[in-house]
Amino acid sequence: MAKRILITGAAGFLGSHLCDRFIKEGFEVIGMDNLITGDLRNIEHLIKNKNFEFHHHDITKFVHVAGELDYILHFASPASPIDYLKIPIQTLKVGSIGTLHCLGLAKEKNARILIASTSEVYGDPLVHPQNEEYYGNVNAIGPRGVYDEAKRFQESITMAYHRFHGLETRIARIFNTYGPRMRLNDGRVIPAFIGQALRGENLTVFGDGTQTRSFCFVDDQVEGIYRLLLSDYSDPVNIGNPHEITILDFAKEIINLTGTDQKIVYKELPKDDPMQRQPDITRAKEILNWEPKVSRAEGMKITYEYFKGLSDDELQKREHKDFSEHIRR
Ligand code: UDP
C-alpha cells in the first residue's frame, strides 16, 4: 500500500517541491497550507492528481487528518527576513504552536516526523563553517529573533517528543536554498536580484556586500531532506551547499548571468544580518551519503530561465502577492 505523508507549507517554495518529489516516489500526499505566504500556483499542477489532496488549513489551529499517516513534514513558516518582519506573531506561532500540533498528530498516528529547521539557529555565527555541534549566536529580541527562536524552540520540543514519547523525529537544518517558484517579492537576495534583473533595475547590495552566504539548489535540498526522512538519525543534520560567496561577488555573477548592464547600488545592512554562513556537511555526507550536485552556475541558470519564461501577468502576480490583510491579525 502507498505510504501517506502530510506536508505542511505545501504551497510554499520548498513544500511544493517536496510534494512533487513524494508524488514521484509513489506516496499519497496531503498538502496543507494557510496560503499566507504560500501560493496555490505552486501546486496547481498536482490538484487533479489522485494521489494528492490539498487542505486549506492553518496548522496553528487544532488539526485533524482522517485515516493513517506514515510521515509528516513540517515546512509551514515564513522564511524570509521581510516576511517575518511583517508577520512576526504568525512566524512565532507556526514554529511553536504549529510544531506542537504536528508532533501531537505524529504521536496520535504513530508517524515519523521531519521538521524544517534552519541555519538561523546559528544566528550570526562565531564558528565557521557551522557544524551541528555549534550552539549559535542569536539575538532573541532582535527582528530576526521571532524566526530564530521559534525554530530553536521547534528543535527543542521535537527532541522532547523524541526522548519522552519515543517519537521518530528528524531535524533538517536548512541553509539558503533557491530555485524555481521562490516568491519574487519576499526580499531574499536571489529573488530580489532576479526580479531586479528582469525589470532592468540596479541590484541592491545590503551593507558593503562582504557578508557571505552559501546557496543550495532546490533539487539538492529536496534530495537531502528525502534521505534524512528515510534515515534512522534523530539529531539535527545540516542540509546546504558549502560553496560560499560574498553577496557582492554574487551580484556580479548575476550581472554576468543575465547579460544586462545594471549597476550595483548599496543599501543599509539590515539589523543582525549574519556576516558569514557556510554549512559543514560532514554529518550529511556520512549519514545520508548526500552532498549537493548542482553548481551555482547551473542552478542559477535554471532559476533565471524559469522566471524569464513566465508571462508578464504571472510575474506580476508572483511579485505582488499581498498578505497585508494578515498583518494585524
Ligand atoms: N541582501 C542584499 N540585497 C537584497 C537582499 C538581500 O544584499 O536585495 C543580502 C542580505 O543582507 C543578506 C544576504 O543578502 O546578507 C542574504 O539575504 P537573504 O534575505 O536572502 O537571506 P538570509 O540568509 O539573510 O536569511
Short mmCIF file of C-alpha atoms and ligand atoms in Angstrom, two decimals:
data_model
loop_
_atom_site.label_atom_id
_atom_site.label_comp_id
_atom_site.label_asym_id
_atom_site.label_seq_id
_atom_site.Cartn_x
_atom_site.Cartn_y
_atom_site.Cartn_z
CA MET A 1 0.00 0.00 0.00
CA ALA A 2 1.18 3.54 -0.78
CA LYS A 3 2.67 5.42 2.17
CA ARG A 4 0.78 8.53 3.27
CA ILE A 5 2.57 11.76 4.05
CA LEU A 6 1.33 15.12 5.34
CA ILE A 7 3.33 18.14 4.15
CA THR A 8 2.64 21.46 5.87
CA GLY A 9 3.58 24.57 3.92
CA ALA A 10 2.75 22.60 0.77
CA ALA A 11 2.03 25.67 -1.34
CA GLY A 12 5.34 27.27 -0.43
CA PHE A 13 8.63 27.12 -2.26
CA LEU A 14 10.20 24.09 -0.55
CA GLY A 15 6.87 22.48 0.37
CA SER A 16 5.68 22.38 -3.23
CA HIS A 17 8.93 20.82 -4.47
CA LEU A 18 8.64 18.23 -1.70
CA CYS A 19 5.06 17.44 -2.77
CA ASP A 20 6.36 16.82 -6.30
CA ARG A 21 9.11 14.54 -5.06
CA PHE A 22 6.92 12.41 -2.81
CA ILE A 23 4.26 12.08 -5.51
CA LYS A 24 7.01 10.96 -7.88
CA GLU A 25 8.12 8.36 -5.32
CA GLY A 26 4.60 6.89 -5.23
CA PHE A 27 3.40 8.38 -1.93
CA GLU A 28 -0.11 9.66 -1.21
CA VAL A 29 0.48 13.30 -0.35
CA ILE A 30 -1.73 15.53 1.79
CA GLY A 31 -0.63 19.12 1.29
CA MET A 32 -1.64 21.66 3.94
CA ASP A 33 -1.19 25.43 3.80
CA ASN A 34 -2.94 28.53 5.14
CA LEU A 35 -1.81 30.41 1.98
CA ILE A 36 -0.50 33.49 3.80
CA THR A 37 2.91 33.31 2.15
CA GLY A 38 2.21 30.17 0.09
CA ASP A 39 0.70 30.30 -3.39
CA LEU A 40 -1.69 27.79 -4.94
CA ARG A 41 0.05 28.32 -8.29
CA ASN A 42 2.94 26.27 -6.88
CA ILE A 43 0.79 23.15 -6.63
CA GLU A 44 -1.93 23.69 -9.24
CA HIS A 45 -0.35 21.00 -11.44
CA LEU A 46 -0.98 18.49 -8.62
CA ILE A 47 -4.59 19.33 -7.81
CA LYS A 48 -6.04 16.74 -10.21
CA ASN A 49 -3.54 14.04 -9.22
CA LYS A 50 -5.40 11.21 -7.47
CA ASN A 51 -2.52 10.80 -5.02
CA PHE A 52 -2.68 14.42 -3.90
CA GLU A 53 -5.17 16.27 -1.74
CA PHE A 54 -4.99 19.83 -0.51
CA HIS A 55 -6.22 21.06 2.87
CA HIS A 56 -6.53 24.83 3.28
CA HIS A 57 -5.77 24.97 6.98
CA ASP A 58 -3.69 26.91 9.48
CA ILE A 59 -1.55 24.45 11.44
CA THR A 60 -1.53 26.80 14.44
CA LYS A 61 -5.21 25.82 14.86
CA PHE A 62 -6.18 22.35 16.04
CA VAL A 63 -5.52 19.90 13.23
CA HIS A 64 -7.33 16.73 12.31
CA VAL A 65 -6.39 14.40 9.47
CA ALA A 66 -8.60 11.38 8.79
CA GLY A 67 -7.01 7.98 8.23
CA GLU A 68 -3.49 6.74 8.69
CA LEU A 69 -0.32 8.76 8.29
CA ASP A 70 3.16 7.34 7.89
CA TYR A 71 5.11 10.58 7.72
CA ILE A 72 4.79 14.30 8.43
CA LEU A 73 6.99 17.04 7.00
CA HIS A 74 6.51 20.33 8.85
CA PHE A 75 7.52 23.03 6.37
CA ALA A 76 4.96 25.73 7.13
CA SER A 77 6.64 29.02 8.06
CA PRO A 78 7.50 32.37 6.61
CA ALA A 79 11.17 32.02 5.73
CA SER A 80 12.47 35.39 4.63
CA PRO A 81 13.53 38.30 6.83
CA ILE A 82 10.99 40.62 5.16
CA ASP A 83 8.14 38.18 5.75
CA TYR A 84 8.83 37.57 9.38
CA LEU A 85 9.19 41.26 9.99
CA LYS A 86 5.70 41.73 8.54
CA ILE A 87 4.11 38.78 10.34
CA PRO A 88 6.21 38.20 13.46
CA ILE A 89 3.45 36.70 15.60
CA GLN A 90 2.40 34.18 12.94
CA THR A 91 6.06 33.28 12.50
CA LEU A 92 6.41 32.56 16.22
CA LYS A 93 3.12 30.67 16.31
CA VAL A 94 3.78 28.37 13.39
CA GLY A 95 7.21 27.42 14.75
CA SER A 96 5.89 26.80 18.26
CA ILE A 97 2.14 26.03 18.34
CA GLY A 98 2.21 24.71 14.75
CA THR A 99 5.05 22.37 15.63
CA LEU A 100 3.26 21.22 18.79
CA HIS A 101 0.22 20.32 16.67
CA CYS A 102 2.34 18.44 14.15
CA LEU A 103 4.09 16.50 16.91
CA GLY A 104 0.77 15.67 18.57
CA LEU A 105 -0.61 14.45 15.26
CA ALA A 106 2.53 12.37 14.63
CA LYS A 107 2.15 10.79 18.07
CA GLU A 108 -1.52 10.02 17.51
CA LYS A 109 -0.86 8.49 14.10
CA ASN A 110 2.41 6.83 15.06
CA ALA A 111 4.01 8.69 12.15
CA ARG A 112 7.62 9.72 11.66
CA ILE A 113 8.03 13.50 11.55
CA LEU A 114 10.71 15.70 9.98
CA ILE A 115 10.77 19.36 10.89
CA ALA A 116 12.30 22.12 8.77
CA SER A 117 14.81 23.89 10.95
CA THR A 118 17.26 26.44 9.65
CA SER A 119 20.80 27.76 9.65
CA GLU A 120 19.27 30.73 11.50
CA VAL A 121 19.53 28.65 14.69
CA TYR A 122 23.25 29.54 14.48
CA GLY A 123 22.39 33.27 14.37
CA ASP A 124 25.35 35.48 13.42
CA PRO A 125 27.81 32.62 13.87
CA LEU A 126 31.13 32.90 15.65
CA VAL A 127 32.15 29.45 14.39
CA HIS A 128 32.84 28.97 10.72
CA PRO A 129 31.77 26.85 8.89
CA GLN A 130 28.83 25.91 11.10
CA ASN A 131 28.61 22.30 12.25
CA GLU A 132 25.71 20.80 14.17
CA GLU A 133 27.58 20.94 17.49
CA TYR A 134 27.64 24.75 17.46
CA TYR A 135 25.04 26.32 19.80
CA GLY A 136 24.75 29.57 17.86
CA ASN A 137 24.83 33.31 18.50
CA VAL A 138 21.23 34.52 18.38
CA ASN A 139 19.68 37.82 19.45
CA ALA A 140 16.33 36.69 20.88
CA ILE A 141 14.82 40.18 20.90
CA GLY A 142 16.09 41.44 17.52
CA PRO A 143 13.97 41.49 14.37
CA ARG A 144 15.12 38.01 13.34
CA GLY A 145 14.53 36.64 16.84
CA VAL A 146 10.92 35.74 16.04
CA TYR A 147 12.11 33.25 13.44
CA ASP A 148 15.33 32.12 15.08
CA GLU A 149 13.82 31.47 18.49
CA ALA A 150 10.71 29.83 17.06
CA LYS A 151 12.96 27.44 15.17
CA ARG A 152 15.12 26.82 18.24
CA PHE A 153 12.00 26.07 20.29
CA GLN A 154 10.86 23.81 17.45
CA GLU A 155 14.06 21.77 17.68
CA SER A 156 13.77 21.64 21.45
CA ILE A 157 10.18 20.40 21.58
CA THR A 158 10.88 17.93 18.78
CA MET A 159 13.73 16.40 20.76
CA ALA A 160 11.48 16.34 23.85
CA TYR A 161 8.83 14.33 21.96
CA HIS A 162 11.56 12.05 20.73
CA ARG A 163 13.05 11.47 24.17
CA PHE A 164 9.87 11.47 26.24
CA HIS A 165 7.41 9.78 23.87
CA GLY A 166 9.88 7.81 21.73
CA LEU A 167 8.52 9.56 18.64
CA GLU A 168 10.54 9.08 15.46
CA THR A 169 11.78 12.57 14.67
CA ARG A 170 14.17 14.14 12.15
CA ILE A 171 15.57 17.68 12.14
CA ALA A 172 16.88 19.27 8.93
CA ARG A 173 18.87 22.49 9.40
CA ILE A 174 18.25 24.07 6.03
CA PHE A 175 20.74 26.60 4.67
CA ASN A 176 19.88 29.20 1.98
CA THR A 177 18.10 27.38 -0.83
CA TYR A 178 16.91 28.71 -4.19
CA GLY A 179 15.19 27.63 -7.37
CA PRO A 180 12.00 27.96 -9.39
CA ARG A 181 8.83 29.06 -7.51
CA MET A 182 10.56 31.33 -4.99
CA ARG A 183 8.33 34.32 -4.33
CA LEU A 184 9.80 37.25 -6.21
CA ASN A 185 8.91 39.88 -3.62
CA ASP A 186 9.92 38.06 -0.47
CA GLY A 187 13.07 40.15 -0.09
CA ARG A 188 15.52 37.26 -0.18
CA VAL A 189 18.61 38.01 -2.13
CA ILE A 190 18.15 35.62 -5.06
CA PRO A 191 14.57 36.56 -5.96
CA ALA A 192 15.45 40.21 -5.29
CA PHE A 193 18.37 40.16 -7.74
CA ILE A 194 16.46 38.13 -10.35
CA GLY A 195 13.44 40.45 -10.13
CA GLN A 196 15.70 43.49 -10.42
CA ALA A 197 17.50 41.99 -13.43
CA LEU A 198 14.19 41.19 -15.16
CA ARG A 199 12.89 44.73 -14.59
CA GLY A 200 16.19 46.30 -15.65
CA GLU A 201 16.74 47.82 -12.20
CA ASN A 202 20.02 48.19 -10.35
CA LEU A 203 20.96 45.39 -7.96
CA THR A 204 20.64 46.29 -4.28
CA VAL A 205 23.54 45.04 -2.20
CA PHE A 206 22.98 45.47 1.54
CA GLY A 207 25.96 46.75 3.52
CA ASP A 208 29.30 46.57 1.71
CA GLY A 209 28.49 43.10 0.35
CA THR A 210 31.32 41.35 2.22
CA GLN A 211 28.84 39.17 4.13
CA THR A 212 28.78 35.62 2.80
CA ARG A 213 26.13 33.01 2.06
CA SER A 214 26.22 29.50 0.57
CA PHE A 215 23.38 28.77 -1.84
CA CYS A 216 21.87 25.32 -2.39
CA PHE A 217 19.79 24.42 -5.44
CA VAL A 218 16.32 23.17 -4.54
CA ASP A 219 16.71 19.70 -6.13
CA ASP A 220 19.77 19.03 -3.96
CA GLN A 221 17.91 20.27 -0.88
CA VAL A 222 14.93 18.01 -1.60
CA GLU A 223 17.21 15.01 -2.07
CA GLY A 224 18.88 15.71 1.29
CA ILE A 225 15.52 16.01 3.06
CA TYR A 226 14.21 12.85 1.39
CA ARG A 227 17.25 10.87 2.55
CA LEU A 228 17.09 12.31 6.06
CA LEU A 229 13.42 11.38 6.44
CA LEU A 230 14.14 7.80 5.44
CA SER A 231 17.26 7.56 7.63
CA ASP A 232 17.25 6.46 11.26
CA TYR A 233 19.07 9.56 12.53
CA SER A 234 17.31 11.83 15.02
CA ASP A 235 19.92 14.54 15.76
CA PRO A 236 19.93 17.68 13.56
CA VAL A 237 21.60 17.48 10.15
CA ASN A 238 22.78 20.48 8.12
CA ILE A 239 21.48 20.40 4.55
CA GLY A 240 23.05 23.03 2.33
CA ASN A 241 25.68 23.71 -0.26
CA PRO A 242 29.09 24.58 1.23
CA HIS A 243 30.23 26.75 -1.69
CA GLU A 244 30.42 30.15 -0.06
CA ILE A 245 30.37 33.52 -1.84
CA THR A 246 30.21 37.16 -0.78
CA ILE A 247 26.98 38.95 -1.67
CA LEU A 248 28.95 41.47 -3.75
CA ASP A 249 30.56 38.72 -5.86
CA PHE A 250 27.18 37.08 -6.18
CA ALA A 251 25.69 40.33 -7.52
CA LYS A 252 28.47 40.36 -10.14
CA GLU A 253 27.63 36.76 -11.08
CA ILE A 254 24.01 37.78 -11.61
CA ILE A 255 25.05 40.61 -13.89
CA ASN A 256 27.13 38.15 -15.93
CA LEU A 257 24.34 35.58 -16.00
CA THR A 258 21.66 37.97 -17.13
CA GLY A 259 23.93 39.79 -19.58
CA THR A 260 22.46 43.10 -18.51
CA ASP A 261 24.26 46.33 -17.72
CA GLN A 262 22.81 47.01 -14.30
CA LYS A 263 24.87 48.75 -11.70
CA ILE A 264 25.25 47.71 -8.10
CA VAL A 265 23.74 50.09 -5.55
CA TYR A 266 24.44 49.84 -1.84
CA LYS A 267 21.70 49.92 0.83
CA GLU A 268 21.80 49.79 4.59
CA LEU A 269 22.64 46.40 6.11
CA PRO A 270 19.60 45.02 7.99
CA LYS A 271 19.96 44.58 11.76
CA ASP A 272 21.55 41.29 12.88
CA ASP A 273 22.28 40.25 9.28
CA PRO A 274 24.69 37.32 9.71
CA MET A 275 28.18 38.19 8.41
CA GLN A 276 29.04 34.69 7.30
CA ARG A 277 27.25 31.44 6.67
CA GLN A 278 28.54 28.14 5.36
CA PRO A 279 27.31 24.68 6.28
CA ASP A 280 29.68 22.00 7.44
CA ILE A 281 28.02 19.00 5.77
CA THR A 282 30.32 16.27 7.11
CA ARG A 283 27.40 14.72 9.01
CA ALA A 284 25.08 14.66 5.99
CA LYS A 285 27.83 13.08 3.89
CA GLU A 286 28.49 10.37 6.47
CA ILE A 287 24.94 9.57 7.50
CA LEU A 288 22.97 10.22 4.34
CA ASN A 289 25.71 9.72 1.77
CA TRP A 290 24.49 13.04 0.43
CA GLU A 291 26.15 16.10 -0.99
CA PRO A 292 24.93 18.75 -3.43
CA LYS A 293 25.42 18.01 -7.12
CA VAL A 294 24.22 21.20 -8.82
CA SER A 295 26.73 24.04 -9.14
CA ARG A 296 25.64 27.63 -8.53
CA ALA A 297 26.19 28.38 -12.22
CA GLU A 298 23.85 25.56 -13.33
CA GLY A 299 21.26 26.16 -10.63
CA MET A 300 21.13 29.90 -11.18
CA LYS A 301 20.75 29.40 -14.93
CA ILE A 302 17.76 27.07 -14.38
CA THR A 303 16.24 29.53 -11.91
CA TYR A 304 16.72 32.58 -14.09
CA GLU A 305 15.33 30.79 -17.18
CA TYR A 306 12.29 29.76 -15.15
CA PHE A 307 11.46 33.34 -14.17
CA LYS A 308 12.29 34.66 -17.64
CA GLY A 309 9.84 32.11 -19.10
CA LEU A 310 6.88 33.36 -17.02
CA SER A 311 4.39 35.66 -18.71
CA ASP A 312 4.27 39.31 -17.55
CA ASP A 313 0.98 38.55 -15.84
CA GLU A 314 2.45 35.57 -13.94
CA LEU A 315 5.47 37.61 -12.95
CA GLN A 316 3.28 40.43 -11.67
CA LYS A 317 1.27 38.01 -9.55
CA ARG A 318 4.43 36.50 -8.14
CA GLU A 319 5.88 39.93 -7.45
CA HIS A 320 2.85 41.44 -5.85
CA LYS A 321 1.48 38.76 -3.61
CA ASP A 322 -0.05 40.79 -0.86
CA PHE A 323 -0.68 39.40 2.58
CA SER A 324 -1.32 42.73 4.26
CA GLU A 325 -4.75 41.56 5.44
CA HIS A 326 -2.96 39.13 7.77
CA ILE A 327 -0.60 41.67 9.23
CA ARG A 328 -2.81 42.94 12.05
CA ARG A 329 -4.47 39.69 12.95
N1 UDP B 1 20.72 41.04 0.50
C1 UDP B 1 21.19 42.02 -0.36
N2 UDP B 1 20.31 42.61 -1.23
C2 UDP B 1 18.99 42.29 -1.28
C3 UDP B 1 18.51 41.28 -0.42
C4 UDP B 1 19.40 40.68 0.47
O1 UDP B 1 22.38 42.35 -0.34
O2 UDP B 1 18.25 42.89 -2.10
C5 UDP B 1 21.66 40.38 1.42
C6 UDP B 1 21.21 40.29 2.88
O3 UDP B 1 21.56 41.45 3.59
C7 UDP B 1 21.97 39.06 3.35
C8 UDP B 1 22.08 38.18 2.11
O4 UDP B 1 21.81 39.04 1.00
O5 UDP B 1 23.26 39.40 3.79
C9 UDP B 1 21.11 37.02 2.09
O6 UDP B 1 19.86 37.54 2.41
P1 UDP B 1 18.52 36.68 2.38
O7 UDP B 1 17.43 37.59 2.81
O8 UDP B 1 18.39 36.02 1.06
O9 UDP B 1 18.69 35.51 3.43
P2 UDP B 1 19.33 35.38 4.88
O10 UDP B 1 20.42 34.42 4.64
O11 UDP B 1 19.88 36.72 5.37
O12 UDP B 1 18.24 34.88 5.73
#
